[in-house]
XYZ file of C-alpha atoms in Angstrom:
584
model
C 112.067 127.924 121.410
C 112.789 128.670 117.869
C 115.973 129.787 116.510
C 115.137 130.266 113.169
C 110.870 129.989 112.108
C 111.608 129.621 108.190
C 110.498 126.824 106.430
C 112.602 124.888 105.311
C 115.278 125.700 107.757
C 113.577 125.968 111.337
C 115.286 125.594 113.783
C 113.594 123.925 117.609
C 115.868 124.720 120.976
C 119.186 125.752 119.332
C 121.951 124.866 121.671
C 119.181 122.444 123.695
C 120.642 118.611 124.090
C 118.532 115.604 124.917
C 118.018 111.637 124.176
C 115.076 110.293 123.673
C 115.407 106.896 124.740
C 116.288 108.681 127.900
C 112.070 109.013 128.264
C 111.153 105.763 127.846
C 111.541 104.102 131.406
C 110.152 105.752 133.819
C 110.688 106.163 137.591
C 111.653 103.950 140.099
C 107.727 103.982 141.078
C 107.244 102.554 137.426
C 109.799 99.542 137.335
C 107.368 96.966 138.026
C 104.931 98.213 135.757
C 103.957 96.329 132.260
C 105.635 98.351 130.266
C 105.246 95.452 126.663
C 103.086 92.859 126.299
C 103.822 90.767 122.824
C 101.669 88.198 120.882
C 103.024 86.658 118.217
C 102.110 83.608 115.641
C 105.934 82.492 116.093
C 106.240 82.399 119.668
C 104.245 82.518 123.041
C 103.541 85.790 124.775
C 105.968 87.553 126.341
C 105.624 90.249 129.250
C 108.048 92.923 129.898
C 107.938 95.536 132.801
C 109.772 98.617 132.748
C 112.828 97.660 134.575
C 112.995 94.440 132.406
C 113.019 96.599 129.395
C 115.474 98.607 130.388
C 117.653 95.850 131.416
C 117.460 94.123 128.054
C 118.306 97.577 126.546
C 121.446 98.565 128.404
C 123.012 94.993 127.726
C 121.811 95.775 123.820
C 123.568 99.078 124.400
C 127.152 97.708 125.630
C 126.947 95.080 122.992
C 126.192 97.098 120.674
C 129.197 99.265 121.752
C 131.427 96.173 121.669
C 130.753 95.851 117.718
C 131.777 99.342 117.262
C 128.783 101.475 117.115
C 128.906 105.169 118.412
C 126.968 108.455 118.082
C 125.718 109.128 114.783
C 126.036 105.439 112.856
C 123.110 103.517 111.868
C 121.756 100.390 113.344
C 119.195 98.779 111.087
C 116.236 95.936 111.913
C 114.482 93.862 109.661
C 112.711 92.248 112.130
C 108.660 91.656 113.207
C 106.618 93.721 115.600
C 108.403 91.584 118.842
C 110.230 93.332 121.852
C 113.689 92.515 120.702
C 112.997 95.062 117.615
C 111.923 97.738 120.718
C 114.632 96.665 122.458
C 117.472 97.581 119.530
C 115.835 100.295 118.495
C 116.204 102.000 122.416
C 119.515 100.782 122.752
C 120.586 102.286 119.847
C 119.110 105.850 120.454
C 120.786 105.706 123.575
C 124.192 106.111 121.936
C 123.019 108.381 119.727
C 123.197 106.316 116.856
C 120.411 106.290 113.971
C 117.876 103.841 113.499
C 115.879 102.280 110.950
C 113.481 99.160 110.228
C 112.056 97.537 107.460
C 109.557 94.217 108.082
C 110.650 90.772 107.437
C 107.778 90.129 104.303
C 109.610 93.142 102.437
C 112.045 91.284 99.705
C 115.790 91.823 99.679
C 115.429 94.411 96.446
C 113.083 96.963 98.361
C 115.780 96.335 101.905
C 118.353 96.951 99.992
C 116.709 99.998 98.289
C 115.993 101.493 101.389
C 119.001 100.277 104.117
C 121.872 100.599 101.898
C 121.025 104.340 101.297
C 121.856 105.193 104.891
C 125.097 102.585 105.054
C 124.337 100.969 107.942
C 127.134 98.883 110.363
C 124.878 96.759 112.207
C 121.522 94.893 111.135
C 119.649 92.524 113.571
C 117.639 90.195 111.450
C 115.455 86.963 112.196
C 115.687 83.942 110.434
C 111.829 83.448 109.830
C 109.027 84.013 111.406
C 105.459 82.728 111.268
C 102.651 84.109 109.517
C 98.893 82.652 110.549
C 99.800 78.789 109.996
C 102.314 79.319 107.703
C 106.365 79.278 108.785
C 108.252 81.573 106.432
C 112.054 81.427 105.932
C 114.027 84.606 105.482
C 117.763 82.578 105.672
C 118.299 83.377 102.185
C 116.405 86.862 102.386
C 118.967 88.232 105.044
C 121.981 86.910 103.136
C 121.279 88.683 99.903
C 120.847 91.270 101.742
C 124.203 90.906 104.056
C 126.066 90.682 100.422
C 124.345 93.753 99.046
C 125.213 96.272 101.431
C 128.964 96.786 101.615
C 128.975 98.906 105.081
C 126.975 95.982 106.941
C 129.637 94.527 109.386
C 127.817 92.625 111.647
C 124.130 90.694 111.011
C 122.732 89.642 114.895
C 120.089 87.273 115.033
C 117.484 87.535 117.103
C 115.851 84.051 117.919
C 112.466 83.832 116.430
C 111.213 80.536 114.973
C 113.227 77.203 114.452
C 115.574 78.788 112.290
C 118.917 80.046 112.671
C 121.617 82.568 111.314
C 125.164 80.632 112.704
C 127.304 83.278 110.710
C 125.503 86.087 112.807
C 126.064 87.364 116.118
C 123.821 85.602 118.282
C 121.551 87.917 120.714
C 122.599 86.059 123.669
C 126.150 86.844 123.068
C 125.234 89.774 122.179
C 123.068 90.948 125.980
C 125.797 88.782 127.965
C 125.762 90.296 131.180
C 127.711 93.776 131.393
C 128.117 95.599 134.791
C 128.352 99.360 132.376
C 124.894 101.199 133.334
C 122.316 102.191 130.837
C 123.696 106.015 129.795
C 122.236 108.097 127.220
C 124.671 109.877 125.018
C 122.787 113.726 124.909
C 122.753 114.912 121.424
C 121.668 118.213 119.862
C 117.473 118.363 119.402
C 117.722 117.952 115.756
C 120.182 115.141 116.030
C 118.691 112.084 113.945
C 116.671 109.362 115.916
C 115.562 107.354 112.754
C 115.162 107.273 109.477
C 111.674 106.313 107.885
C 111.337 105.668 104.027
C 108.369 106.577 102.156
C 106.469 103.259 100.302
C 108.806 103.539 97.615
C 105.207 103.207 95.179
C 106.284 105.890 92.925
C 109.600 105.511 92.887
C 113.045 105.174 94.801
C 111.639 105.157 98.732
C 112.889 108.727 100.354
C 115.129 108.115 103.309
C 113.244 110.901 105.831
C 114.993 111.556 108.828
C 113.453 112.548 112.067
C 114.787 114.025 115.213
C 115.492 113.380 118.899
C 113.547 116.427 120.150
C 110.845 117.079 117.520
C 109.607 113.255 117.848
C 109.743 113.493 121.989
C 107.831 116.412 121.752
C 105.306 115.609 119.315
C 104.261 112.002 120.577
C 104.292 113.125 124.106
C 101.632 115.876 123.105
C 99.421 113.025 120.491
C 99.680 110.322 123.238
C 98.516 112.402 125.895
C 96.373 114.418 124.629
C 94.932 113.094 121.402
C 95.004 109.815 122.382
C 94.283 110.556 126.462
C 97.058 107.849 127.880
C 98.605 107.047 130.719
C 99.619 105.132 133.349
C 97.849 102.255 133.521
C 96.291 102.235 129.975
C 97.221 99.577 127.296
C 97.926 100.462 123.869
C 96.815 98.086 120.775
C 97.240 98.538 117.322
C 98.156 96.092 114.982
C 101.222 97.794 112.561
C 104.590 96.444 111.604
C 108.227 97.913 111.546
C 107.370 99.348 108.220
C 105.183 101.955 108.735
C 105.829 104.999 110.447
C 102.704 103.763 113.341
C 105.050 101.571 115.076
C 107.235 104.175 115.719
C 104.363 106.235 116.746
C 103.166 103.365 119.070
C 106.467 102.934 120.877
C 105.908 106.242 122.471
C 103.724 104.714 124.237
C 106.443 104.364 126.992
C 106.912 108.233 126.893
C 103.541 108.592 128.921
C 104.044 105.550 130.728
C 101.356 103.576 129.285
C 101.694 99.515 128.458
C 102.160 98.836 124.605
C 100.558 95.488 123.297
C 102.765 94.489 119.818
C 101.071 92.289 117.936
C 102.875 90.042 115.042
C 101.681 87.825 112.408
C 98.202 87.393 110.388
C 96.044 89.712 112.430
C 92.584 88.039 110.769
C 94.335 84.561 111.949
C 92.344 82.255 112.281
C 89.004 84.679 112.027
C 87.928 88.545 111.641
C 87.682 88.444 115.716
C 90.921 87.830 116.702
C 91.989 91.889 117.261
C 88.530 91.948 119.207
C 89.846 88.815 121.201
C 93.580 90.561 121.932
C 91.346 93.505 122.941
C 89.734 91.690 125.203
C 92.700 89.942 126.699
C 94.865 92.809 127.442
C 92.238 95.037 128.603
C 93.007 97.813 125.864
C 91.724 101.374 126.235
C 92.799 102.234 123.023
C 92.447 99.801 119.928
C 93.475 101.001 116.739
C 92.668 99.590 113.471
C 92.639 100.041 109.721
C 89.276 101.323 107.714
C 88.875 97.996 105.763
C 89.456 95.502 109.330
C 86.264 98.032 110.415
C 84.562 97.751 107.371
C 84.944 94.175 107.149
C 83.525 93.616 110.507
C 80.722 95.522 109.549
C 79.670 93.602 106.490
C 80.721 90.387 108.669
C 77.735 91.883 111.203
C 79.970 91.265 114.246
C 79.097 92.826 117.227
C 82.707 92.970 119.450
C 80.920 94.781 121.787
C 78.059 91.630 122.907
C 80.804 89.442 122.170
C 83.536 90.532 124.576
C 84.177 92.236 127.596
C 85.848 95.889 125.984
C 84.694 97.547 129.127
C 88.399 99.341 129.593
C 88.187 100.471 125.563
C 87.937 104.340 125.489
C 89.065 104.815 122.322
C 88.893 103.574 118.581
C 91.776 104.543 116.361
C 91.511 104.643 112.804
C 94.018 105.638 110.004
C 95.857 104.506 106.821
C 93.533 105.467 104.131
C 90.142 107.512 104.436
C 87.155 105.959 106.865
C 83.745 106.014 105.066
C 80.507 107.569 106.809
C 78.490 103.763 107.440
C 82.049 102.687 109.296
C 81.063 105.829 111.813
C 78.070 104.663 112.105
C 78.424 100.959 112.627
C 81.330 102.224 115.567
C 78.929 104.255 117.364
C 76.012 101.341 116.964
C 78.471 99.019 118.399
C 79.985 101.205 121.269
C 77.919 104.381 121.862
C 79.404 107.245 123.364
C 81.359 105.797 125.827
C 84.005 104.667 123.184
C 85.722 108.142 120.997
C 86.171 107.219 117.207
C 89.326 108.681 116.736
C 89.414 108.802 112.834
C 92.719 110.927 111.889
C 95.108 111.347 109.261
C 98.981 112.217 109.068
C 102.253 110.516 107.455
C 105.337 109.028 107.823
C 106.899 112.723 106.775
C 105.481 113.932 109.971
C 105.113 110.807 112.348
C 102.332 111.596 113.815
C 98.426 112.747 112.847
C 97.490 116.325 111.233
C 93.918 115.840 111.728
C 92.429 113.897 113.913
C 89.595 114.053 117.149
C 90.067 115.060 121.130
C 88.145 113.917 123.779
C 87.021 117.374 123.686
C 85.685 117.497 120.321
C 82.383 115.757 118.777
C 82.608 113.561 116.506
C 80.939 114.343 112.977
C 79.959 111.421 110.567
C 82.405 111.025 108.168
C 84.289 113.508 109.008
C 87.443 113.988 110.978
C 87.010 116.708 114.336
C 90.077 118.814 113.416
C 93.501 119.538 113.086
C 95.995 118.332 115.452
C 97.144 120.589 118.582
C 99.631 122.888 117.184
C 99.106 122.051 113.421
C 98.454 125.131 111.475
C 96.952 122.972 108.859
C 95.073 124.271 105.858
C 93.706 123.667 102.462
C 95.379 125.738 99.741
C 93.672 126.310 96.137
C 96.238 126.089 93.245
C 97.514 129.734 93.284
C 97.768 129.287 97.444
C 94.900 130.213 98.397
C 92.695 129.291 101.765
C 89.570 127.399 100.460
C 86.961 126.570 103.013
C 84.137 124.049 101.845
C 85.893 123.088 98.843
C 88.630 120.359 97.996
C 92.142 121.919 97.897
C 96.015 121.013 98.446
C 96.711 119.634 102.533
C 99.565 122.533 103.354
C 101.234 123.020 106.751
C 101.559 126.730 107.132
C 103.721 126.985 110.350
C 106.490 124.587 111.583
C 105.900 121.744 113.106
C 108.410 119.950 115.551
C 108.409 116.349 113.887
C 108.994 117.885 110.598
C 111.587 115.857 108.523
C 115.228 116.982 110.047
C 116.167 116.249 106.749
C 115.971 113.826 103.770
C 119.284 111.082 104.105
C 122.125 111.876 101.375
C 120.331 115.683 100.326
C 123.362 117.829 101.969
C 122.038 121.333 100.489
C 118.411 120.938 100.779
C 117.355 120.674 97.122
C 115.496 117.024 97.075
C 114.017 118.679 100.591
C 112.467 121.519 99.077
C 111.049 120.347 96.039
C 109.463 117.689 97.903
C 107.313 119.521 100.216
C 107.789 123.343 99.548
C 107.926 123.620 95.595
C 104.238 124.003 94.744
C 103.803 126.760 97.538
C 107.187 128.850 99.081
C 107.193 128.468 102.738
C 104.255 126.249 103.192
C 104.634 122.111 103.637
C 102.876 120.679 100.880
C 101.428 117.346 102.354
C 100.117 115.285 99.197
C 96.632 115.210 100.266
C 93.359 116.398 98.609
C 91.035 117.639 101.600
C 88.089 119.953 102.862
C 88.037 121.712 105.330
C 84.398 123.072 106.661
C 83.992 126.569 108.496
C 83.407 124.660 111.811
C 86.979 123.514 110.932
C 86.332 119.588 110.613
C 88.323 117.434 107.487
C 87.393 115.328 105.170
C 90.674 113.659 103.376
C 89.717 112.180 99.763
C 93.189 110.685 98.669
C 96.204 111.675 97.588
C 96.468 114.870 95.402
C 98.473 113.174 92.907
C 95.750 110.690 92.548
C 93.205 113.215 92.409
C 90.801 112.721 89.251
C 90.685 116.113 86.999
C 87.037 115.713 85.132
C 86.677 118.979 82.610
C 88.133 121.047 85.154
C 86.589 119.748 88.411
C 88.452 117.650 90.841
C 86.991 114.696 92.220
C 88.469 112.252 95.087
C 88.722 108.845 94.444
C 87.496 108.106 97.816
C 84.092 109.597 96.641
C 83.975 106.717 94.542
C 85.148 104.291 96.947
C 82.362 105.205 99.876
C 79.606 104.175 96.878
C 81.101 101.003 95.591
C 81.784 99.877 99.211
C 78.482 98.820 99.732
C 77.560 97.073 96.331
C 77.245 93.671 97.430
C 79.187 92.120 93.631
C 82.343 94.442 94.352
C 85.045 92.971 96.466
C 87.713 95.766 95.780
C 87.945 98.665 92.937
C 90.465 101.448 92.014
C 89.255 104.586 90.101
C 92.110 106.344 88.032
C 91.637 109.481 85.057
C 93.761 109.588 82.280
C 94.169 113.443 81.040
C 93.818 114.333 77.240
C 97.218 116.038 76.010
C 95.512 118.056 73.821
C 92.785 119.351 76.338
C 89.911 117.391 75.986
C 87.511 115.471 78.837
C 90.441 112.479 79.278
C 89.340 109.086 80.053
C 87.669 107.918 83.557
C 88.443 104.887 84.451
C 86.866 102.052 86.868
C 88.734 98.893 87.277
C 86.607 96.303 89.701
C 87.556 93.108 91.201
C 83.840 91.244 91.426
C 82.745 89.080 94.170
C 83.260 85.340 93.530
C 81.073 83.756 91.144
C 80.120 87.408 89.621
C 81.349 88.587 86.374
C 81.710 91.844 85.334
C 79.706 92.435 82.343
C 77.146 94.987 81.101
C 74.423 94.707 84.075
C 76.723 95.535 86.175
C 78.202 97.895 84.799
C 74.924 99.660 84.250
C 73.966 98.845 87.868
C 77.547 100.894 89.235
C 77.074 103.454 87.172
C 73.347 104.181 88.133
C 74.775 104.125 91.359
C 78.043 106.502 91.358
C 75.735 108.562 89.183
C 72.765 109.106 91.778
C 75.083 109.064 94.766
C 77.544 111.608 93.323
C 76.877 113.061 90.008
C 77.490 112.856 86.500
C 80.821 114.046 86.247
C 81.526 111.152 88.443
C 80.214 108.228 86.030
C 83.498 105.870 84.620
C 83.881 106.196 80.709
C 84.779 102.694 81.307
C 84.207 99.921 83.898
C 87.133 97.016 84.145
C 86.865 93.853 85.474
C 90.188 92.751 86.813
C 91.239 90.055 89.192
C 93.247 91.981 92.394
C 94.104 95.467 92.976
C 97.404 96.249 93.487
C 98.067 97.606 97.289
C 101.457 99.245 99.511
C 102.714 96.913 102.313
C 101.050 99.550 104.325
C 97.724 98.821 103.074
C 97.784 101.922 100.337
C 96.015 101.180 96.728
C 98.483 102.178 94.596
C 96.535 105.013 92.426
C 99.208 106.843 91.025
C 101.335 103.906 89.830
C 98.329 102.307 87.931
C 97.626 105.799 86.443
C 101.348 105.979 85.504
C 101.313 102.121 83.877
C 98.016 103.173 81.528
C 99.858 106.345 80.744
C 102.402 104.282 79.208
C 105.504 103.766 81.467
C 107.602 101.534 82.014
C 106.260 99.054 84.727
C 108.980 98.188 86.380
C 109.787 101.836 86.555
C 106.619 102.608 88.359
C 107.064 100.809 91.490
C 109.309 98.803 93.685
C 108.069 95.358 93.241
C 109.045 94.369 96.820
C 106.893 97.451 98.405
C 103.596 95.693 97.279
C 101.436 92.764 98.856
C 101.095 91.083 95.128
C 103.257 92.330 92.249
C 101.188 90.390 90.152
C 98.202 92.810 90.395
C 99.685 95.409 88.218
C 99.889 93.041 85.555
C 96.549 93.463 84.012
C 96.716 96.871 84.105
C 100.282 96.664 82.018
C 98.400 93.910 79.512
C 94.928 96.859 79.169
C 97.667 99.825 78.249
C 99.248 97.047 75.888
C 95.750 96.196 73.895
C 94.309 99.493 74.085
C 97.808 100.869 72.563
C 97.110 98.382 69.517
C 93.499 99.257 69.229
């Protein structure tokens, strides 16, 4: 099973061939199954089985063929959560080619950033798309990106919205009838499948390539196991072709189960709507984001009075750390009947580290334990194991869906300082965590974020589970600035207030009575910000490290990718603070 068990360098089922794609269909006794059901703000719903899908994806295939694409070229998407972006991504796995996928809201700077790395020959793009009641045009997007990548030879369009590419190859020319059968080119376990990026917050996104075999392996065991599907279950989580979940979700079809894609505003036109698409489907696993919980919660909704969820067996939750009253209004709302699966993983990974099994309980505010076969621990700074204190998220043993690779890195170097620098031979994940002796997790943010106060390290997401629940604080972001010449450093609080609340000494006294009597001392801001929005990822990260980075003094448009975040415009009062604290 293993070649070679060093990391870097393992080596899964030398000699072994496969495709992926290959997994995806089914039987004959499946072909009349649901395989995709999509709703989309652009379009109406559209209904798949599994012999439909593979239709559409061996006329994808031969067209794809026609433009010249063969075993190892890559086939990009910028394209929404719809079939058509399943559909190319199949196809091209099937000939062995490599995919990748960025979402249409990401700006033709942060595409370009990210495609033209891995010089791709074929994009399929939409011309817009619509986004709650709003129609957004991406003509112009997909040009300037078509001029900025010199290996781009073809741009298909796939119809979505009024709008059209005419110099593009148009999908229906593109899945003309073909009497060729759907084939699957077997490649070596390792081979690439896709390439995923990293959020590009901190710098130029890493190109992370993932294999045919590792990712088969490794969904097949979370989808079954972790996330108990099957035949017959539906699948719904609300992601988009940015973030390594859609991938993840798209397995779906490994283990036979129906996948519900969902595009567009998913709080359009109210907080219900994912309860409503629950509902609809008949989903036995829902997956969401901490704040769309958290939000419900302080909205008092109660999904489970106001629709039928009697299929739902299981919550999902991931993307940034869950706080304790967001277990607790889950298990008021569903009782036992429903799992909170609350995990954590990565797009270096695809796939959780730590998460719950419907053999595990569930502990409040906690997550049950580390994934089947993740040898997963917390490491102290000279590599240590630390039990009931915070330490460095390692990976100790290999793991299949480790990165093949990062894109353009031909000896390894940009590999191993990445993820096996800080400790030789274990995978250094970027998280801050705890493990307990009854092996449950807590994750409290990323370790570069972590906040160093006179020696002791405190999570921001401490911070966050406190000001959650103070009714004048609509958002926050908690950063410390280290002395150079050794001293305590500077904490810092920046706040956006409710509407119609202003941030001024009261309140300030009233937050830090509070972060001091929930947490401690140590924990109190030397200084509490009002500012107007804080800056988040496209995948719904705050981005911590690059607001630390802009009050250390660099350059801003140095820190981040301008296209990778929701509003650019929030960093700006964190650049104009830096600026009048550096004259005062």
């Amino acid at each position: 099973m293993l070649g070679e068990r060093t990391m870097p360098g393992t080596r899964w089922f030398p000699g072994a061939t496969l495709n992926y794609a290959q997994h995806c269909f089914g039987t004959s006794e499946d072909a009349d199954t649901v395989a995709v059901v999509a709703y989309s703000q652009t379009r109406s719903p559209v209904q798949l089985t599994f012999a439909e899908l593979a239709e559409q994806v061996r006329r994808v295939r031969e067209g794809l063929r026609g433009l010249g694409v063969k075993s190892g070229d890559r086939v990009v998407g910028y394209l929404p959560n719809c079939p058509e972006a399943l559909i190319a991504f199949l196809a091209t796995a099937s000939l062995g080619a490599i995919w990748a996928s960025c979402a249409p809201e990401f700006g033709p700077h942060s595409v370009v950033d990210r495609f033209a790395q891995i010089e791709p020959s074929v994009m399929f793009a939409v011309a817009g798309y619509t986004y709650g009641d709003k129609q957004i045009d991406r003509r112009g997007e997909v040009a300037e990106i078509g001029a900025q990548i010199p290996s781009l030879r073809h741009i298909v369009h796939v119809p979505y919205g009024p709008h059209n590419l005419p110099a593009a190859v148009a999908w229906d020319d593109l899945t003309a009838p073909t009497p060729e059968p759907l084939e699957f080119v077997p490649v070596p376990f390792d081979h690439p499948l896709y390439v995923l990026f990293s959020s590009g917050t901190t710098g130029r996104a890493k190109a992370i390539v993932h294999g045919h075999g590792g990712i088969l392996l490794e969904h097949l065991k979370n989808l079954a196991l972790h996330w108990d599907l099957g035949p017959g279950d539906r699948l719904l989580w609300f992601t988009t072709t940015a973030w390594m979940m859609w991938n993840s979700l798209v397995s779906a079809l490994l283990v036979r189960a129906s996948l519900v894609m969902i595009d567009g505003n998913p709080l359009y036109p109210d907080l219900l709507q994912q309860w409503r698409l629950a509902e609809q489907t008949g989903a036995t696993l829902m997956g969401a984001s901490p704040s769309f919980l958290m939000a419900c919660r302080k909205a008092e909704l109660r999904p489970a009075q106001q629709f039928d969820l009697s299929r739902l067996r299981q919550i999902g939750v991931a993307g940034s750390p869950f706080p304790a009253e967001g277990y607790r209004w889950v298990a008021e709302q569903f009782g036992e009947a429903v799992l909170l699966n609350v995990g954590s993983g990565g797009t270096d990974v695809c796939t959780g580290l730590v998460q719950a099994s419907p053999l595990l309980p569930v502990w409040v505010g906690e997550m049950s334990g580390p994934s089947l076969g993740v040898d997963i621990k917390a490491f102290d700074e000279h590599g240590r194991v630390v039990v009931g204190e915070l330490g460095e998220l390692v990976i100790t043993s290999p793991m299949p869906s480790m990165p093949v690779g990062l894109w353009g890195d031909a000896d390894g170097s940009r590999l191993r300082e990445s993820y096996f620098s800080q400790y030789p031979g274990a995978f250094r994940f970027g998280d801050w965590c705890r493990f307990s002796a009854a092996g449950t997790c807590v994750i409290t943010g990323r370790s570069d974020a972590t906040l160093n106060r006179g020696g002791v390290r405190l999570g921001t997401a401490e911070f966050y589970r406190v000001l959650q629940d103070v009714a004048e604080v609509a958002d926050s972001v908690v950063v410390h600035l280290e002395d150079p010449s050794g001293g305590p450093g500077e904490l810092l609080l920046f706040v956006v207030p409710q509407p119609g609340v202003t941030v001024d000494d009261a309140l300030r006294h009233k937050l830090s009575t509070q972060i001091r009597t929930a947490l401690s001392p140590r924990h109190v801001p030397d200084r509490i910000v009002g500012v107007q929005a804080i800056p988040y990822s496209r995948t719904g990260k705050k981005l911590e490290v690059p607001v630390k980075r802009i009050l250390s003094g660099a350059d801003p448009d140095a820190v981040a990718s301008p296209g990778a975040l929701v509003d650019p415009g929030a960093l700006d009062a964190f650049v104009d603070y830096y600026r009048l604290q550096a004259k005062a």
